[in-house]
Short mmCIF file of C-alpha atoms in Angstrom, two decimals:
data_model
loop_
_atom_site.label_atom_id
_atom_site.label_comp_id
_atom_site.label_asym_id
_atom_site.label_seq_id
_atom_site.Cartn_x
_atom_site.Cartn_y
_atom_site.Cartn_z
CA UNK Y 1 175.17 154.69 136.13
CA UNK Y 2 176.02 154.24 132.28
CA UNK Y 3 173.31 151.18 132.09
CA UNK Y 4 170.42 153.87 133.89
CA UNK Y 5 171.14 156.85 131.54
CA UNK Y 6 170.92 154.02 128.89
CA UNK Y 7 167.91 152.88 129.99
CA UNK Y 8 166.68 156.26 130.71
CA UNK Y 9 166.96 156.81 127.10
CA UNK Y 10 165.57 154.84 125.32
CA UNK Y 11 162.65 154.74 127.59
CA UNK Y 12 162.10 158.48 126.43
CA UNK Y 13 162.62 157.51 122.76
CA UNK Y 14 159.84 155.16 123.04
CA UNK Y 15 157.51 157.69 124.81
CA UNK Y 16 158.34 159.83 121.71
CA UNK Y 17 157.66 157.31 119.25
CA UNK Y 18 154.17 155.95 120.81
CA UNK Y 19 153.34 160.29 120.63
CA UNK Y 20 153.94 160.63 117.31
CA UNK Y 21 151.80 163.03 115.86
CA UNK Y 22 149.65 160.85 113.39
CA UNK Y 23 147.89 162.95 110.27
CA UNK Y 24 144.46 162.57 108.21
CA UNK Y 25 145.42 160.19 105.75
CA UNK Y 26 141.70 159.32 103.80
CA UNK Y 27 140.86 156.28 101.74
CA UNK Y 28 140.40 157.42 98.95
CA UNK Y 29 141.04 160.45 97.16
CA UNK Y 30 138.70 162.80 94.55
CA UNK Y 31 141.08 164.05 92.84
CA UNK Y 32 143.22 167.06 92.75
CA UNK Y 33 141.72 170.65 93.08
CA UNK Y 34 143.48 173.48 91.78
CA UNK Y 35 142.45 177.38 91.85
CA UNK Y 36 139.56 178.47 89.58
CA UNK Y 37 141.24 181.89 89.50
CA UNK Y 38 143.90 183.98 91.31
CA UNK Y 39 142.98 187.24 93.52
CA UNK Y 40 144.95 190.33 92.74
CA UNK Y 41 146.97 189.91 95.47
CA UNK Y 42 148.18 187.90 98.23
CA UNK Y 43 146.10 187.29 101.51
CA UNK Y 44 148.02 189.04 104.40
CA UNK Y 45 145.93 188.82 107.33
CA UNK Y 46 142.27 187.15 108.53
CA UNK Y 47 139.70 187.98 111.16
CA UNK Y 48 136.48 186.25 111.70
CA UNK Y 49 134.43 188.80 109.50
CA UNK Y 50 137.11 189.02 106.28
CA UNK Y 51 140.94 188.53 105.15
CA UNK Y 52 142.86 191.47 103.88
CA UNK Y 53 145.14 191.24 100.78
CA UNK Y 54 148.27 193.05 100.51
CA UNK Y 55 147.35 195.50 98.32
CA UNK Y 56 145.15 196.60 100.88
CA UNK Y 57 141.25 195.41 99.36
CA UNK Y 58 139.42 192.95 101.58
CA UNK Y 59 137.17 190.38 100.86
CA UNK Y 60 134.40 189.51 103.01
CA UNK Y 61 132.12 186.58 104.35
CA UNK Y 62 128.92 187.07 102.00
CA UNK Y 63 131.64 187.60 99.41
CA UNK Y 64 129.88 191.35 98.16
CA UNK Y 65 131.74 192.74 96.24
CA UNK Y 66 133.85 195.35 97.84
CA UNK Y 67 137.13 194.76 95.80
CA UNK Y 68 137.05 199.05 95.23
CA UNK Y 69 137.13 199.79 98.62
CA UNK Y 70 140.65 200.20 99.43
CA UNK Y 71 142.02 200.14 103.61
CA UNK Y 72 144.21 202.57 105.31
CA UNK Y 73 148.21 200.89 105.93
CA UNK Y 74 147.20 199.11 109.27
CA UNK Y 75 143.63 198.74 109.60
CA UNK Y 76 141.46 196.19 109.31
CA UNK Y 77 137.93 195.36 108.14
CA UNK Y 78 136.02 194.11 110.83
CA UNK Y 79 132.25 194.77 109.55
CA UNK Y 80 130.45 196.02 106.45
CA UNK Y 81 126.65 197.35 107.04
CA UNK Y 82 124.37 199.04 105.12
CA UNK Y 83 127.05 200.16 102.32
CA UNK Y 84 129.41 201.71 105.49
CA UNK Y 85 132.86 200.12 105.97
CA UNK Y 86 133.71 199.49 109.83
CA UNK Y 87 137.70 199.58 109.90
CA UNK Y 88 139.80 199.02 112.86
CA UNK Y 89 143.94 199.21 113.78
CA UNK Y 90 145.65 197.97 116.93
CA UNK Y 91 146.08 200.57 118.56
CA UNK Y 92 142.17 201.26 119.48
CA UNK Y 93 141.62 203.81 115.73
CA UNK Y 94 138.49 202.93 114.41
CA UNK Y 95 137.41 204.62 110.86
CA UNK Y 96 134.00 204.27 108.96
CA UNK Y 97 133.90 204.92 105.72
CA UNK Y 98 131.42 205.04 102.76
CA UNK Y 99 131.65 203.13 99.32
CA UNK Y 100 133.59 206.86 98.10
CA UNK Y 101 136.17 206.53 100.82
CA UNK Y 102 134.28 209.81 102.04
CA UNK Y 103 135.18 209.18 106.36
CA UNK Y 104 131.85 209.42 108.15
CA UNK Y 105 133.35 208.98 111.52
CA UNK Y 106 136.49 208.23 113.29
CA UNK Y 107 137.03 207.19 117.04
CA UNK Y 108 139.91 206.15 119.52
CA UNK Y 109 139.58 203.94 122.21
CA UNK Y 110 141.67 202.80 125.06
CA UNK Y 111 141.95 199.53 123.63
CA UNK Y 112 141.89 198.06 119.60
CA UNK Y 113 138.18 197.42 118.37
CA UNK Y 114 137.89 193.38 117.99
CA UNK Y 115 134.02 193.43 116.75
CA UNK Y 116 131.27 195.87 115.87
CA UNK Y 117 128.11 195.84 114.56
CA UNK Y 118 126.11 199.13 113.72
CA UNK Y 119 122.57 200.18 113.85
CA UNK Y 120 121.78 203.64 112.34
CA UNK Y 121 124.22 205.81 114.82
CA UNK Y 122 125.37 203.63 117.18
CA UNK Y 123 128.00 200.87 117.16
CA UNK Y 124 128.62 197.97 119.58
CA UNK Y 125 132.10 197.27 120.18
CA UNK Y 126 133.80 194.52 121.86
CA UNK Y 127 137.53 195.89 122.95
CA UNK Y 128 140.40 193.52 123.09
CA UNK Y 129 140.81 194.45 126.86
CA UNK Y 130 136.95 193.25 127.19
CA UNK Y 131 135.42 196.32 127.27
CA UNK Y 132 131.75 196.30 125.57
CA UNK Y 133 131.40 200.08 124.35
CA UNK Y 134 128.24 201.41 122.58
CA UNK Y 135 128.71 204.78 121.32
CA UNK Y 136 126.98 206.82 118.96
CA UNK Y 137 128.60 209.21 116.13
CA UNK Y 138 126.90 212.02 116.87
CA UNK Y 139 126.67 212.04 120.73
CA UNK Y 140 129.77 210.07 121.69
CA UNK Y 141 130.18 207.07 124.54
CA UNK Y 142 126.37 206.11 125.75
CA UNK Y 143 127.77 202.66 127.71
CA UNK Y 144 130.77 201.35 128.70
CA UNK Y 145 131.70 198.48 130.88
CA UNK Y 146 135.63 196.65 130.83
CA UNK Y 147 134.79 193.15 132.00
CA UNK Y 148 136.87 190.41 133.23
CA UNK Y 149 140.25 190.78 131.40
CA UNK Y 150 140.70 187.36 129.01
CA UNK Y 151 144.28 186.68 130.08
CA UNK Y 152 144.69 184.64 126.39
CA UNK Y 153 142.00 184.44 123.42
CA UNK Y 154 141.10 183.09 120.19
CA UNK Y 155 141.60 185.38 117.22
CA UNK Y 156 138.16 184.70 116.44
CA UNK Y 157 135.83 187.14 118.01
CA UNK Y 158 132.73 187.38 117.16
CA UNK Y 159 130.64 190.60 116.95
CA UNK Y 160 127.48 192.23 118.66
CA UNK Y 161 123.97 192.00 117.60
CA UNK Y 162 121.13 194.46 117.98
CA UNK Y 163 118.18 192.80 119.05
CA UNK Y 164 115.00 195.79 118.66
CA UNK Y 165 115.34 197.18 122.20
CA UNK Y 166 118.44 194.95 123.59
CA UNK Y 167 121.85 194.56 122.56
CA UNK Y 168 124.02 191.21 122.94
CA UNK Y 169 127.48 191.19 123.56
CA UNK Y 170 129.75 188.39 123.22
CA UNK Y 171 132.45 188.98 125.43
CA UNK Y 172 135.77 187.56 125.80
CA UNK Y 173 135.54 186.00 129.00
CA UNK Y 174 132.55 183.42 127.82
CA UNK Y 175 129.63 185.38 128.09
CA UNK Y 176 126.60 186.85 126.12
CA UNK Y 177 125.96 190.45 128.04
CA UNK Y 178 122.55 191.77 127.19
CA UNK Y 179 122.20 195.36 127.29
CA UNK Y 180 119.08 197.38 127.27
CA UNK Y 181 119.09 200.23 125.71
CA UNK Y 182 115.98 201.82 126.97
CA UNK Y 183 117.45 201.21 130.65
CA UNK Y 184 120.92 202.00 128.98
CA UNK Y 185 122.34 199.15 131.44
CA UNK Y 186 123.19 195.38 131.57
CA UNK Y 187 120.10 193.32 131.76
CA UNK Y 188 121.91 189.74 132.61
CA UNK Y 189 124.55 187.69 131.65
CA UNK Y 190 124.19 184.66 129.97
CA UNK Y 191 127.09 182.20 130.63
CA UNK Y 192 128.64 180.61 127.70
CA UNK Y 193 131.62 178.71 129.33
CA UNK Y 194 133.86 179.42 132.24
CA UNK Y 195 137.55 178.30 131.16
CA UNK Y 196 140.42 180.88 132.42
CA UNK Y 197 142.08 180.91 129.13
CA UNK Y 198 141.11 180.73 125.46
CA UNK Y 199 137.01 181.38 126.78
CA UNK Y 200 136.09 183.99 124.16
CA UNK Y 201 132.77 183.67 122.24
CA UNK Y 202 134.29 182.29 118.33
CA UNK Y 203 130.65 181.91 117.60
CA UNK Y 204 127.05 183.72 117.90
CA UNK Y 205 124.37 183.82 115.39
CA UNK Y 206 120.46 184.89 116.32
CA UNK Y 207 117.73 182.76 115.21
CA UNK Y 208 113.96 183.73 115.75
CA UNK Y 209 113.94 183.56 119.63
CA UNK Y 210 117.15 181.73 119.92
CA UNK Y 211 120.49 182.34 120.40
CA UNK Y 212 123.58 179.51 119.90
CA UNK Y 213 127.12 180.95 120.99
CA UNK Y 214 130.08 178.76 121.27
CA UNK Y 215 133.92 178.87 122.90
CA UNK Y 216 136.31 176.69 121.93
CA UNK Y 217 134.92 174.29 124.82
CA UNK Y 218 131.50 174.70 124.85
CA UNK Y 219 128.13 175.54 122.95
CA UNK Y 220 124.93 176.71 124.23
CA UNK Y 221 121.27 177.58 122.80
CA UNK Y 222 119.79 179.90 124.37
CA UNK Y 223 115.72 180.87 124.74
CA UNK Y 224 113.34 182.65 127.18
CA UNK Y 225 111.98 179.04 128.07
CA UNK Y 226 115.85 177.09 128.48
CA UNK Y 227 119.12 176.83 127.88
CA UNK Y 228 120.47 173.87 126.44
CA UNK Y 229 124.65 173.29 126.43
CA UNK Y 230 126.82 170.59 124.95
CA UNK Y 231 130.85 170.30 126.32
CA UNK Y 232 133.43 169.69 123.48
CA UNK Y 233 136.06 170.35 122.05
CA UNK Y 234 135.38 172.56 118.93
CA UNK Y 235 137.00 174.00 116.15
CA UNK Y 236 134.34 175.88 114.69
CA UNK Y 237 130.58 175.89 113.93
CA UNK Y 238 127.98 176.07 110.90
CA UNK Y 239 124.34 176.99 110.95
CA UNK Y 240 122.10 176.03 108.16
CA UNK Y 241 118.30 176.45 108.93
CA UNK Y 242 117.16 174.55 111.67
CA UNK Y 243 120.62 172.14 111.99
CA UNK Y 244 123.61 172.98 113.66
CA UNK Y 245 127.20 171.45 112.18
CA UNK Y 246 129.70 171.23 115.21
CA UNK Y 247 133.22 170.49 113.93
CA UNK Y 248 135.60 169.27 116.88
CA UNK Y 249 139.22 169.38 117.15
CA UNK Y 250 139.49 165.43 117.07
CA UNK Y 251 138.03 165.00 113.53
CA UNK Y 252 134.71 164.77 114.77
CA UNK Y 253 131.54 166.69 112.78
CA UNK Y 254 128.27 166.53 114.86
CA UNK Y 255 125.10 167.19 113.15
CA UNK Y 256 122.50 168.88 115.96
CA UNK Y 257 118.90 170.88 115.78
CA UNK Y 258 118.77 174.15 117.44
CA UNK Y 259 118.35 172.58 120.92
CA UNK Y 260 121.59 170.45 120.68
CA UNK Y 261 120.07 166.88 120.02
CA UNK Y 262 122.49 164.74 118.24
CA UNK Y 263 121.28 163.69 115.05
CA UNK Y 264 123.94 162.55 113.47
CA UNK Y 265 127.93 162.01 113.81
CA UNK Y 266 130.72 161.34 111.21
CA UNK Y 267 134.88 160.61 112.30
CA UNK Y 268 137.46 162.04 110.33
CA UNK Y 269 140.29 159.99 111.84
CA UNK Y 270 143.35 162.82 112.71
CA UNK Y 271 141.78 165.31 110.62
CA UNK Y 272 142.56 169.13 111.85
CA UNK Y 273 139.92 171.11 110.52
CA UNK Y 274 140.51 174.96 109.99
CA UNK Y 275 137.08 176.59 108.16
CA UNK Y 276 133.73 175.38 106.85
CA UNK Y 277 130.85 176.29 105.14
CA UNK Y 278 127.72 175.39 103.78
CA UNK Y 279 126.80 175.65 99.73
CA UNK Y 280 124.33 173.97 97.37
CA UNK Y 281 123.05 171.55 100.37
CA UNK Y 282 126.87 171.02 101.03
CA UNK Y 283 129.22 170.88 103.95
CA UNK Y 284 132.61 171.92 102.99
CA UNK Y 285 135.51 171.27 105.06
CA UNK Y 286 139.11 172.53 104.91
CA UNK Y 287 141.49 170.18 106.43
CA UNK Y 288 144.54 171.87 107.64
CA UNK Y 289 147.24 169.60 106.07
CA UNK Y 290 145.63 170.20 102.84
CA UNK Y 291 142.32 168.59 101.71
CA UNK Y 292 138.96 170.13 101.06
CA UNK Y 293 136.40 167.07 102.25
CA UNK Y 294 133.00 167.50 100.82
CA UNK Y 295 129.61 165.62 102.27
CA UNK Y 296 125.92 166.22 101.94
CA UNK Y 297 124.02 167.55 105.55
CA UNK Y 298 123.64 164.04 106.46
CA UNK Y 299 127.50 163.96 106.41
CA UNK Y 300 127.26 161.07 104.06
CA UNK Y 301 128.70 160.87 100.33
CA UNK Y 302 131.84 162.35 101.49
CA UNK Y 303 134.82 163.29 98.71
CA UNK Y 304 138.06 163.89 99.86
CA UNK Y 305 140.01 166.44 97.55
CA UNK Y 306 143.70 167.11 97.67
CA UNK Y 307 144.31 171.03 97.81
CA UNK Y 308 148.31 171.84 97.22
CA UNK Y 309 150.12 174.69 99.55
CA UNK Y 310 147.75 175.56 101.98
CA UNK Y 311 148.72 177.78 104.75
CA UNK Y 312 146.19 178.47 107.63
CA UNK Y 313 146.84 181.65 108.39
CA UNK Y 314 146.65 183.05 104.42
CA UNK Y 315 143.42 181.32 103.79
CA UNK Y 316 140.00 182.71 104.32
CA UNK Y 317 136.74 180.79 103.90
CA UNK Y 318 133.19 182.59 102.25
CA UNK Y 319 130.26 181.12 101.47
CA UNK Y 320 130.89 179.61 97.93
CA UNK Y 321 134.44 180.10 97.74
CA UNK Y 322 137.53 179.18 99.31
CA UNK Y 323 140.43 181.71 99.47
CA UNK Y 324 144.03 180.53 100.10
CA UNK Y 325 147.75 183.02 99.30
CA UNK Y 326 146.69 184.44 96.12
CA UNK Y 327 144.32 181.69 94.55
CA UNK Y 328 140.48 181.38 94.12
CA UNK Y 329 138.66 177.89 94.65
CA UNK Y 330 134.80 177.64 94.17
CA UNK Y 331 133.01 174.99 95.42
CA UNK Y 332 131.33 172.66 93.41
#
């Protein structure tokens, strides 16, 4: 009995050893980047849209500045339009407010507001109980549907988008609800992906006549004429004109045009990416055990940078700049 628990073991030692997690370790390294400056405070919290700092400012994708504009103990910014900020808490408040802090509207729902986007009066809303609301400030609730309930999800959400007489929806069950508004009901559904957990829409951008949405398992471009769909694993995903960057969870960056063809592929052996972006013809990569890789859109001339004390969840990426605890990186 001794010699089987023995063997036993050490035959689970091995199995542990030939699992060891194995980490992006490049070739060569760029150098060493530190902050260009420091925020005025610490980042506390992230959402898809912008990253609150603990003395309650926000900063936001575009990187406008908003630094003035000061949130209520508990809320969140989850959209800035046309001058109005769209703030949110978890217990379904949401608060509008203009550049004054002057409150132009306030709302509770059954469930906290994820996303919103707003056109003139009304607001699109996806709920965190995947419920797609549009209401309007002066005449209250016009729509509301509670879809499918997402049994787990991404903390990435992404919001609505008014579309002239139709509104889209990305929901968190891996769908793109269109909504007319002139019928003021669902048109279709447009299936993203089908997984039971993890399926909500992390990505959705309009352009001209097409839409690309993604999951964390699948994306999908979407026109009158076709839909076109690619199965991966992804971690997140850049537009830039008429190319699509797809970053995967194995290290993995696929370059694609709007319909999905592959045109070209680069392997970042054990890399985890966490954010990206696109500046000065650049793709900009944050690796999550702390390096900021660098490549033109061919994804060739890559640099490798070492970035010290990087934490995920306290770093927030814009478009030029790279925001991590209390620092300020720009890219080059």
């Amino acid at each position: 009995m001794k010699t089987i628990i023995l063997s036993l073991s050490f035959i689970l030692l091995f199995c542990a050893c030939g699992t060891k997690r194995q980490y992006f370790a490049p070739d060569k390294i760029d150098g060493t980047l530190n902050q260009t400056r420091n925020l005025k405070a610490k980042i506390i919290d992230t959402n898809l849209f912008s990253a609150k700092l603990s003395n309650d400012t926000a900063i936001i994708k575009n990187e406008e500045n908003i630094e003035n504009f000061k949130l209520e103990k508990n809320y969140a910014l989850i959209a800035y339009q046309d001058g109005e900020f769209i703030t949110a808490d978890n217990d379904g408040n949401l608060k509008i407010f203009d550049s004054n802090h002057q409150e132009l509207y306030s709302e509770k729902f059954d469930a906290s507001v994820l996303s919103a986007a707003l056109d003139g009066d009304d607001l699109a809303l996806v709920l965190a109980d995947n419920t797609i609301v549009l209401t309007n400030r002066s005449l209250g609730v016009k729509f509301s549907q509670t879809l499918t309930p997402a049994i787990a999800q991404d903390s990435r959400v992404a919001a609505p988008v008014f579309l002239d007489s139709v509104i889209v929806y990305p929901t968190l069950d891996g769908k793109l609800v269109v909504f007319s508004r002139q019928a003021g009901q669902v048109a279709r559904d447009i299936i993203v992906s089908a997984e039971y957990f993890f399926n909500n829409i992390i990505y959705f951008k309009v352009m001209d006549d097409k839409m690309i949405a993604a999951t964390a398992k699948k994306i999908i471009a979407f026109s009158p004429s076709k839909t076109l769909s690619l199965n991966a694993e992804i971690k997140d995903v850049v537009l830039d004109g008429n190319f699509i960057f797809i970053l995967l969870k194995d290290g993995n960056v696929i370059k694609t045009d709007l319909d999905l063809k592959k045109i070209s592929e680069k392997k970042f052996e054990f890399a985890i990416f966490t954010q990206a972006s696109i500046y000065n013809n650049h793709l900009y990569i944050i690796e999550k055990t702390g390096y900021l890789i660098k490549c033109d859109l061919n994804l060739e001339n890559v640099q490798v940078f070492k970035l010290p004390d990087i934490d995920e969840k306290m770093s927030f990426m814009g478009t030029s700049k790279f925001y991590y605890a209390d620092k300020i990186l720009d890219l080059l």
